[in-house]
């Protein structure tokens, strides 16, 4: 299985901060990577697909980059509604695998 | 707009078989991978497996011996069966629509399935 290692596992940040979350794949996955946001009790919401394409309707403060084994999700200016848990997903190789999640909390 | 609506039993006893169904409303039923994902309470997401409209399946090896995903194209539904459940299978189960190129896009509302011993 391809292991997806997210870092950090949790972080505290303030409104307005620039936030970067990293996902590393144990082997190359090209750009077959998506980022999801999940709030407590809610269904995950896709933010980014194909590593860097912004999902329709998602604010432009979210961006993704990377290819191969290293990927980043950046929130350029954290907003109150962005406090949530973020997951990456590789869909290059079966079984598809998620990162363990990054919880973004209010500082 | 694509909507996925799922249903099934929410409380099981250990050794029973979990059974969930997902109905797809809107959009094409072909050309997609109909997927199941689960999330134990307070934990992360786990891909369970998928089926395409032709009935070809891919399963997570960690569950492969117990999982069956089937499709009914006439009803635009797909189903998950997980046999011999234990407490470790307690989770919210999500159905989803995916493609190999674009990954998971649409999700069902989720069903909490609790396994009691």
PDB file of C-alpha atoms in Angstrom:
ATOM      1  CA  UNK A   1       0.000   0.000   0.000  1.00  0.00           C
ATOM      2  CA  UNK A   2       1.124   3.585  -0.555  1.00  0.00           C
ATOM      3  CA  UNK A   3       1.515   5.363   2.761  1.00  0.00           C
ATOM      4  CA  UNK A   4       0.421   8.985   2.895  1.00  0.00           C
ATOM      5  CA  UNK A   5       2.111  10.893   5.708  1.00  0.00           C
ATOM      6  CA  UNK A   6       0.587  14.218   6.606  1.00  0.00           C
ATOM      7  CA  UNK A   7       2.298  16.853   8.682  1.00  0.00           C
ATOM      8  CA  UNK A   8       1.626  18.321  11.059  1.00  0.00           C
ATOM      9  CA  UNK A   9      -0.990  16.115  12.709  1.00  0.00           C
ATOM     10  CA  UNK A  10      -2.406  19.158  14.461  1.00  0.00           C
ATOM     11  CA  UNK A  11      -1.721  22.840  14.592  1.00  0.00           C
ATOM     12  CA  UNK A  12      -2.939  26.001  16.221  1.00  0.00           C
ATOM     13  CA  UNK A  13      -3.284  29.084  14.089  1.00  0.00           C
ATOM     14  CA  UNK A  14      -4.893  32.509  14.163  1.00  0.00           C
ATOM     15  CA  UNK A  15      -7.331  34.121  11.764  1.00  0.00           C
ATOM     16  CA  UNK A  16      -5.325  35.674   8.965  1.00  0.00           C
ATOM     17  CA  UNK A  17      -2.394  33.255   9.257  1.00  0.00           C
ATOM     18  CA  UNK A  18      -0.915  31.488   6.273  1.00  0.00           C
ATOM     19  CA  UNK A  19      -1.218  27.744   6.815  1.00  0.00           C
ATOM     20  CA  UNK A  20       0.657  24.996   4.991  1.00  0.00           C
ATOM     21  CA  UNK A  21      -0.070  21.291   5.315  1.00  0.00           C
ATOM     22  CA  UNK A  22       2.180  18.683   3.719  1.00  0.00           C
ATOM     23  CA  UNK A  23       1.412  15.212   2.455  1.00  0.00           C
ATOM     24  CA  UNK A  24       4.212  12.831   1.492  1.00  0.00           C
ATOM     25  CA  UNK A  25       3.622   9.645  -0.463  1.00  0.00           C
ATOM     26  CA  UNK A  26       5.767   6.561   0.115  1.00  0.00           C
ATOM     27  CA  UNK A  27       6.092   6.232  -3.664  1.00  0.00           C
ATOM     28  CA  UNK A  28       5.361   8.407  -6.644  1.00  0.00           C
ATOM     29  CA  UNK A  29       1.712   9.111  -7.409  1.00  0.00           C
ATOM     30  CA  UNK A  30       2.080  11.667 -10.213  1.00  0.00           C
ATOM     31  CA  UNK A  31      -0.611  14.257  -9.472  1.00  0.00           C
ATOM     32  CA  UNK A  32      -3.326  11.806  -8.420  1.00  0.00           C
ATOM     33  CA  UNK A  33      -3.932  13.601  -5.163  1.00  0.00           C
ATOM     34  CA  UNK A  34      -6.901  15.380  -3.630  1.00  0.00           C
ATOM     35  CA  UNK A  35      -7.399  17.440  -0.491  1.00  0.00           C
ATOM     36  CA  UNK A  36     -10.536  17.329   1.653  1.00  0.00           C
ATOM     37  CA  UNK A  37     -11.836  19.438   4.506  1.00  0.00           C
ATOM     38  CA  UNK A  38     -13.993  17.849   7.185  1.00  0.00           C
ATOM     39  CA  UNK A  39     -15.822  19.574  10.012  1.00  0.00           C
ATOM     40  CA  UNK A  40     -17.149  17.621  13.006  1.00  0.00           C
ATOM     41  CA  UNK A  41     -20.169  15.516  12.110  1.00  0.00           C
ATOM     42  CA  UNK A  42     -20.040  16.558   8.470  1.00  0.00           C
ATOM     43  CA  UNK A  43     -19.241  14.888   5.170  1.00  0.00           C
ATOM     44  CA  UNK A  44     -15.755  15.553   3.784  1.00  0.00           C
ATOM     45  CA  UNK A  45     -15.652  18.293   1.189  1.00  0.00           C
ATOM     46  CA  UNK A  46     -13.186  18.228  -1.683  1.00  0.00           C
ATOM     47  CA  UNK A  47     -11.070  21.368  -1.940  1.00  0.00           C
ATOM     48  CA  UNK A  48      -8.390  20.422  -4.455  1.00  0.00           C
ATOM     49  CA  UNK A  49      -8.138  17.697  -7.102  1.00  0.00           C
ATOM     50  CA  UNK A  50      -5.332  16.669  -9.424  1.00  0.00           C
ATOM     51  CA  UNK A  51      -2.950  18.110  -6.813  1.00  0.00           C
ATOM     52  CA  UNK A  52      -3.473  21.739  -7.771  1.00  0.00           C
ATOM     53  CA  UNK A  53      -6.923  22.248  -9.325  1.00  0.00           C
ATOM     54  CA  UNK A  54      -9.370  24.207  -7.201  1.00  0.00           C
ATOM     55  CA  UNK A  55     -12.782  22.599  -6.793  1.00  0.00           C
ATOM     56  CA  UNK A  56     -15.582  24.785  -8.100  1.00  0.00           C
ATOM     57  CA  UNK A  57     -17.050  26.958  -5.363  1.00  0.00           C
ATOM     58  CA  UNK A  58     -14.031  26.696  -3.062  1.00  0.00           C
ATOM     59  CA  UNK A  59     -12.490  30.041  -2.031  1.00  0.00           C
ATOM     60  CA  UNK A  60      -9.305  31.021  -3.820  1.00  0.00           C
ATOM     61  CA  UNK A  61      -7.390  31.276  -0.524  1.00  0.00           C
ATOM     62  CA  UNK A  62      -7.023  27.489  -0.823  1.00  0.00           C
ATOM     63  CA  UNK A  63      -4.327  26.216  -3.158  1.00  0.00           C
ATOM     64  CA  UNK A  64      -2.508  22.964  -3.769  1.00  0.00           C
ATOM     65  CA  UNK A  65       0.839  22.123  -5.259  1.00  0.00           C
ATOM     66  CA  UNK A  66       3.201  19.242  -5.791  1.00  0.00           C
ATOM     67  CA  UNK A  67       3.748  16.161  -7.866  1.00  0.00           C
ATOM     68  CA  UNK A  68       5.368  12.792  -7.384  1.00  0.00           C
ATOM     69  CA  UNK A  69       5.775  12.268  -3.659  1.00  0.00           C
ATOM     70  CA  UNK A  70       5.427  15.651  -1.981  1.00  0.00           C
ATOM     71  CA  UNK A  71       2.320  17.787  -1.907  1.00  0.00           C
ATOM     72  CA  UNK A  72       1.145  20.858  -0.043  1.00  0.00           C
ATOM     73  CA  UNK A  73      -2.180  22.457   0.765  1.00  0.00           C
ATOM     74  CA  UNK A  74      -1.926  26.166   1.523  1.00  0.00           C
ATOM     75  CA  UNK A  75      -4.516  28.447   3.040  1.00  0.00           C
ATOM     76  CA  UNK A  76      -3.295  31.940   2.305  1.00  0.00           C
ATOM     77  CA  UNK A  77      -5.282  33.732   5.010  1.00  0.00           C
ATOM     78  CA  UNK A  78      -7.053  31.506   7.517  1.00  0.00           C
ATOM     79  CA  UNK A  79     -10.698  32.340   8.097  1.00  0.00           C
ATOM     80  CA  UNK A  80     -12.916  31.318  11.050  1.00  0.00           C
ATOM     81  CA  UNK A  81     -14.772  28.787   8.894  1.00  0.00           C
ATOM     82  CA  UNK A  82     -11.502  27.056   7.963  1.00  0.00           C
ATOM     83  CA  UNK A  83     -10.970  25.489  11.374  1.00  0.00           C
ATOM     84  CA  UNK A  84     -11.423  21.826  10.531  1.00  0.00           C
ATOM     85  CA  UNK A  85      -9.529  18.626   9.806  1.00  0.00           C
ATOM     86  CA  UNK A  86      -7.847  18.249   6.426  1.00  0.00           C
ATOM     87  CA  UNK A  87      -7.080  14.988   4.633  1.00  0.00           C
ATOM     88  CA  UNK A  88      -5.127  14.124   1.518  1.00  0.00           C
ATOM     89  CA  UNK A  89      -6.083  11.158  -0.667  1.00  0.00           C
ATOM     90  CA  UNK A  90      -3.953   9.374  -3.250  1.00  0.00           C
ATOM     91  CA  UNK A  91      -5.878   7.681  -6.052  1.00  0.00           C
ATOM     92  CA  UNK A  92      -2.961   6.601  -8.210  1.00  0.00           C
ATOM     93  CA  UNK A  93      -2.661   3.055  -6.899  1.00  0.00           C
ATOM     94  CA  UNK A  94      -5.052   0.614  -5.264  1.00  0.00           C
ATOM     95  CA  UNK A  95      -5.854   0.570  -2.452  1.00  0.00           C
ATOM     96  CA  UNK A  96      -6.477   4.297  -2.422  1.00  0.00           C
ATOM     97  CA  UNK A  97      -5.129   5.718   0.813  1.00  0.00           C
ATOM     98  CA  UNK A  98      -5.751   8.803   2.921  1.00  0.00           C
ATOM     99  CA  UNK A  99      -3.348  10.749   5.055  1.00  0.00           C
ATOM    100  CA  UNK A 100      -4.038  10.547   8.775  1.00  0.00           C
ATOM    101  CA  UNK A 101      -5.434  14.076   8.871  1.00  0.00           C
ATOM    102  CA  UNK A 102      -4.348  17.503  10.072  1.00  0.00           C
ATOM    103  CA  UNK A 103      -6.513  19.228  12.641  1.00  0.00           C
ATOM    104  CA  UNK A 104      -6.366  23.012  12.398  1.00  0.00           C
ATOM    105  CA  UNK A 105      -7.433  24.624  15.670  1.00  0.00           C
ATOM    106  CA  UNK A 106      -7.870  28.172  16.849  1.00  0.00           C
ATOM    107  CA  UNK A 107      -4.879  29.675  18.649  1.00  0.00           C
TER     108      UNK A 107
ATOM    109  CA  UNK B   1     -26.876  17.853  -9.632  1.00  0.00           C
ATOM    110  CA  UNK B   2     -25.561  14.508  -8.440  1.00  0.00           C
ATOM    111  CA  UNK B   3     -26.896  13.208  -5.143  1.00  0.00           C
ATOM    112  CA  UNK B   4     -26.023  10.028  -3.308  1.00  0.00           C
ATOM    113  CA  UNK B   5     -28.458   8.778  -0.677  1.00  0.00           C
ATOM    114  CA  UNK B   6     -27.535   5.794   1.439  1.00  0.00           C
ATOM    115  CA  UNK B   7     -29.394   3.545   3.831  1.00  0.00           C
ATOM    116  CA  UNK B   8     -28.998   0.378   5.886  1.00  0.00           C
ATOM    117  CA  UNK B   9     -28.989  -1.087   9.371  1.00  0.00           C
ATOM    118  CA  UNK B  10     -27.209   1.005  11.974  1.00  0.00           C
ATOM    119  CA  UNK B  11     -26.818  -1.491  14.817  1.00  0.00           C
ATOM    120  CA  UNK B  12     -25.339  -4.935  14.433  1.00  0.00           C
ATOM    121  CA  UNK B  13     -24.085  -7.682  16.687  1.00  0.00           C
ATOM    122  CA  UNK B  14     -20.633  -9.131  16.314  1.00  0.00           C
ATOM    123  CA  UNK B  15     -20.389 -11.798  13.588  1.00  0.00           C
ATOM    124  CA  UNK B  16     -23.366 -10.389  11.643  1.00  0.00           C
ATOM    125  CA  UNK B  17     -23.152  -8.950   8.131  1.00  0.00           C
ATOM    126  CA  UNK B  18     -23.190  -5.222   7.512  1.00  0.00           C
ATOM    127  CA  UNK B  19     -25.364  -4.231   4.565  1.00  0.00           C
ATOM    128  CA  UNK B  20     -25.660  -0.735   3.110  1.00  0.00           C
ATOM    129  CA  UNK B  21     -27.096   0.556  -0.166  1.00  0.00           C
ATOM    130  CA  UNK B  22     -26.454   3.824  -1.972  1.00  0.00           C
ATOM    131  CA  UNK B  23     -28.839   5.302  -4.504  1.00  0.00           C
ATOM    132  CA  UNK B  24     -27.507   7.640  -7.175  1.00  0.00           C
ATOM    133  CA  UNK B  25     -29.676  10.486  -8.401  1.00  0.00           C
ATOM    134  CA  UNK B  26     -28.693  12.741 -11.267  1.00  0.00           C
ATOM    135  CA  UNK B  27     -25.792  12.397 -13.644  1.00  0.00           C
ATOM    136  CA  UNK B  28     -24.597   9.363 -15.517  1.00  0.00           C
ATOM    137  CA  UNK B  29     -24.220   5.995 -13.827  1.00  0.00           C
ATOM    138  CA  UNK B  30     -21.602   4.849 -16.311  1.00  0.00           C
ATOM    139  CA  UNK B  31     -17.928   5.847 -16.393  1.00  0.00           C
ATOM    140  CA  UNK B  32     -17.613   6.179 -12.635  1.00  0.00           C
ATOM    141  CA  UNK B  33     -16.212   4.172  -9.742  1.00  0.00           C
ATOM    142  CA  UNK B  34     -18.871   3.710  -7.073  1.00  0.00           C
ATOM    143  CA  UNK B  35     -16.972   3.747  -3.851  1.00  0.00           C
ATOM    144  CA  UNK B  36     -17.290   3.016  -0.144  1.00  0.00           C
ATOM    145  CA  UNK B  37     -15.212   4.826   2.482  1.00  0.00           C
ATOM    146  CA  UNK B  38     -15.442   4.472   6.240  1.00  0.00           C
ATOM    147  CA  UNK B  39     -14.401   6.480   9.282  1.00  0.00           C
ATOM    148  CA  UNK B  40     -14.275   5.041  12.824  1.00  0.00           C
ATOM    149  CA  UNK B  41     -15.455   7.490  15.479  1.00  0.00           C
ATOM    150  CA  UNK B  42     -12.791  10.117  16.102  1.00  0.00           C
ATOM    151  CA  UNK B  43     -10.426   8.608  13.534  1.00  0.00           C
ATOM    152  CA  UNK B  44      -9.395   9.085   9.922  1.00  0.00           C
ATOM    153  CA  UNK B  45     -10.803   7.951   6.603  1.00  0.00           C
ATOM    154  CA  UNK B  46     -10.305   4.497   5.102  1.00  0.00           C
ATOM    155  CA  UNK B  47     -11.048   3.510   1.513  1.00  0.00           C
ATOM    156  CA  UNK B  48     -13.054   0.273   1.533  1.00  0.00           C
ATOM    157  CA  UNK B  49     -13.449  -0.451  -2.162  1.00  0.00           C
ATOM    158  CA  UNK B  50     -15.203   0.351  -5.407  1.00  0.00           C
ATOM    159  CA  UNK B  51     -17.194  -1.053  -8.295  1.00  0.00           C
ATOM    160  CA  UNK B  52     -17.770   0.312 -11.776  1.00  0.00           C
ATOM    161  CA  UNK B  53     -20.945   0.077 -13.822  1.00  0.00           C
ATOM    162  CA  UNK B  54     -19.664  -3.112 -15.466  1.00  0.00           C
ATOM    163  CA  UNK B  55     -19.266  -4.812 -12.120  1.00  0.00           C
ATOM    164  CA  UNK B  56     -15.476  -4.735 -11.897  1.00  0.00           C
ATOM    165  CA  UNK B  57     -14.337  -4.349  -8.303  1.00  0.00           C
ATOM    166  CA  UNK B  58     -11.313  -3.256  -6.316  1.00  0.00           C
ATOM    167  CA  UNK B  59     -11.162  -3.861  -2.579  1.00  0.00           C
ATOM    168  CA  UNK B  60      -8.914  -2.803   0.246  1.00  0.00           C
ATOM    169  CA  UNK B  61      -6.743  -5.868   0.976  1.00  0.00           C
ATOM    170  CA  UNK B  62      -7.265  -5.296   4.707  1.00  0.00           C
ATOM    171  CA  UNK B  63     -10.966  -6.114   4.214  1.00  0.00           C
ATOM    172  CA  UNK B  64     -10.927  -8.147   1.010  1.00  0.00           C
ATOM    173  CA  UNK B  65     -11.882 -11.480   2.523  1.00  0.00           C
ATOM    174  CA  UNK B  66     -15.033  -9.991   4.097  1.00  0.00           C
ATOM    175  CA  UNK B  67     -16.243  -7.306   1.680  1.00  0.00           C
ATOM    176  CA  UNK B  68     -18.513  -7.491  -1.332  1.00  0.00           C
ATOM    177  CA  UNK B  69     -19.595  -4.502  -3.388  1.00  0.00           C
ATOM    178  CA  UNK B  70     -22.308  -4.988  -5.975  1.00  0.00           C
ATOM    179  CA  UNK B  71     -24.161  -2.780  -8.408  1.00  0.00           C
ATOM    180  CA  UNK B  72     -27.684  -2.653  -9.797  1.00  0.00           C
ATOM    181  CA  UNK B  73     -27.526  -0.427 -12.854  1.00  0.00           C
ATOM    182  CA  UNK B  74     -31.278  -0.686 -13.480  1.00  0.00           C
ATOM    183  CA  UNK B  75     -31.907   0.987 -10.123  1.00  0.00           C
ATOM    184  CA  UNK B  76     -28.729   3.135 -10.215  1.00  0.00           C
ATOM    185  CA  UNK B  77     -27.770   1.709  -6.840  1.00  0.00           C
ATOM    186  CA  UNK B  78     -24.743   0.003  -5.410  1.00  0.00           C
ATOM    187  CA  UNK B  79     -24.337  -1.912  -2.199  1.00  0.00           C
ATOM    188  CA  UNK B  80     -21.771  -2.873   0.421  1.00  0.00           C
ATOM    189  CA  UNK B  81     -21.735  -6.079   2.406  1.00  0.00           C
ATOM    190  CA  UNK B  82     -19.155  -6.689   5.119  1.00  0.00           C
ATOM    191  CA  UNK B  83     -19.323 -10.071   6.793  1.00  0.00           C
ATOM    192  CA  UNK B  84     -18.305 -11.241  10.249  1.00  0.00           C
ATOM    193  CA  UNK B  85     -18.241  -7.749  11.718  1.00  0.00           C
ATOM    194  CA  UNK B  86     -16.534  -6.905  14.986  1.00  0.00           C
ATOM    195  CA  UNK B  87     -16.396  -3.781  17.129  1.00  0.00           C
ATOM    196  CA  UNK B  88     -13.470  -2.637  14.982  1.00  0.00           C
ATOM    197  CA  UNK B  89     -15.899  -2.221  12.086  1.00  0.00           C
ATOM    198  CA  UNK B  90     -17.874   0.420  13.981  1.00  0.00           C
ATOM    199  CA  UNK B  91     -17.666   3.491  11.786  1.00  0.00           C
ATOM    200  CA  UNK B  92     -19.493   6.016   9.675  1.00  0.00           C
ATOM    201  CA  UNK B  93     -19.725   4.483   6.219  1.00  0.00           C
ATOM    202  CA  UNK B  94     -19.871   6.807   3.231  1.00  0.00           C
ATOM    203  CA  UNK B  95     -20.750   5.991  -0.341  1.00  0.00           C
ATOM    204  CA  UNK B  96     -19.136   8.140  -2.995  1.00  0.00           C
ATOM    205  CA  UNK B  97     -18.654   8.687  -6.704  1.00  0.00           C
ATOM    206  CA  UNK B  98     -15.122   8.680  -8.033  1.00  0.00           C
ATOM    207  CA  UNK B  99     -13.027   8.369 -11.136  1.00  0.00           C
ATOM    208  CA  UNK B 100      -9.483   7.105 -11.499  1.00  0.00           C
ATOM    209  CA  UNK B 101      -8.387  10.460 -12.917  1.00  0.00           C
ATOM    210  CA  UNK B 102     -10.269  12.810 -10.613  1.00  0.00           C
ATOM    211  CA  UNK B 103     -10.596  10.812  -7.408  1.00  0.00           C
ATOM    212  CA  UNK B 104     -13.579  11.113  -5.077  1.00  0.00           C
ATOM    213  CA  UNK B 105     -15.959  13.961  -5.799  1.00  0.00           C
ATOM    214  CA  UNK B 106     -19.499  13.316  -4.539  1.00  0.00           C
ATOM    215  CA  UNK B 107     -20.316  11.779  -1.150  1.00  0.00           C
ATOM    216  CA  UNK B 108     -23.393  10.303   0.452  1.00  0.00           C
ATOM    217  CA  UNK B 109     -24.562  11.598   3.795  1.00  0.00           C
ATOM    218  CA  UNK B 110     -22.905   8.807   5.774  1.00  0.00           C
ATOM    219  CA  UNK B 111     -24.349   6.062   7.957  1.00  0.00           C
ATOM    220  CA  UNK B 112     -23.094   5.282  11.440  1.00  0.00           C
ATOM    221  CA  UNK B 113     -22.904   1.536  11.873  1.00  0.00           C
ATOM    222  CA  UNK B 114     -22.305   0.354  15.416  1.00  0.00           C
ATOM    223  CA  UNK B 115     -21.268  -3.212  16.186  1.00  0.00           C
ATOM    224  CA  UNK B 116     -22.003  -4.437  19.665  1.00  0.00           C
ATOM    225  CA  UNK B 117     -20.386  -7.426  21.257  1.00  0.00           C
TER     226      UNK B 117
END
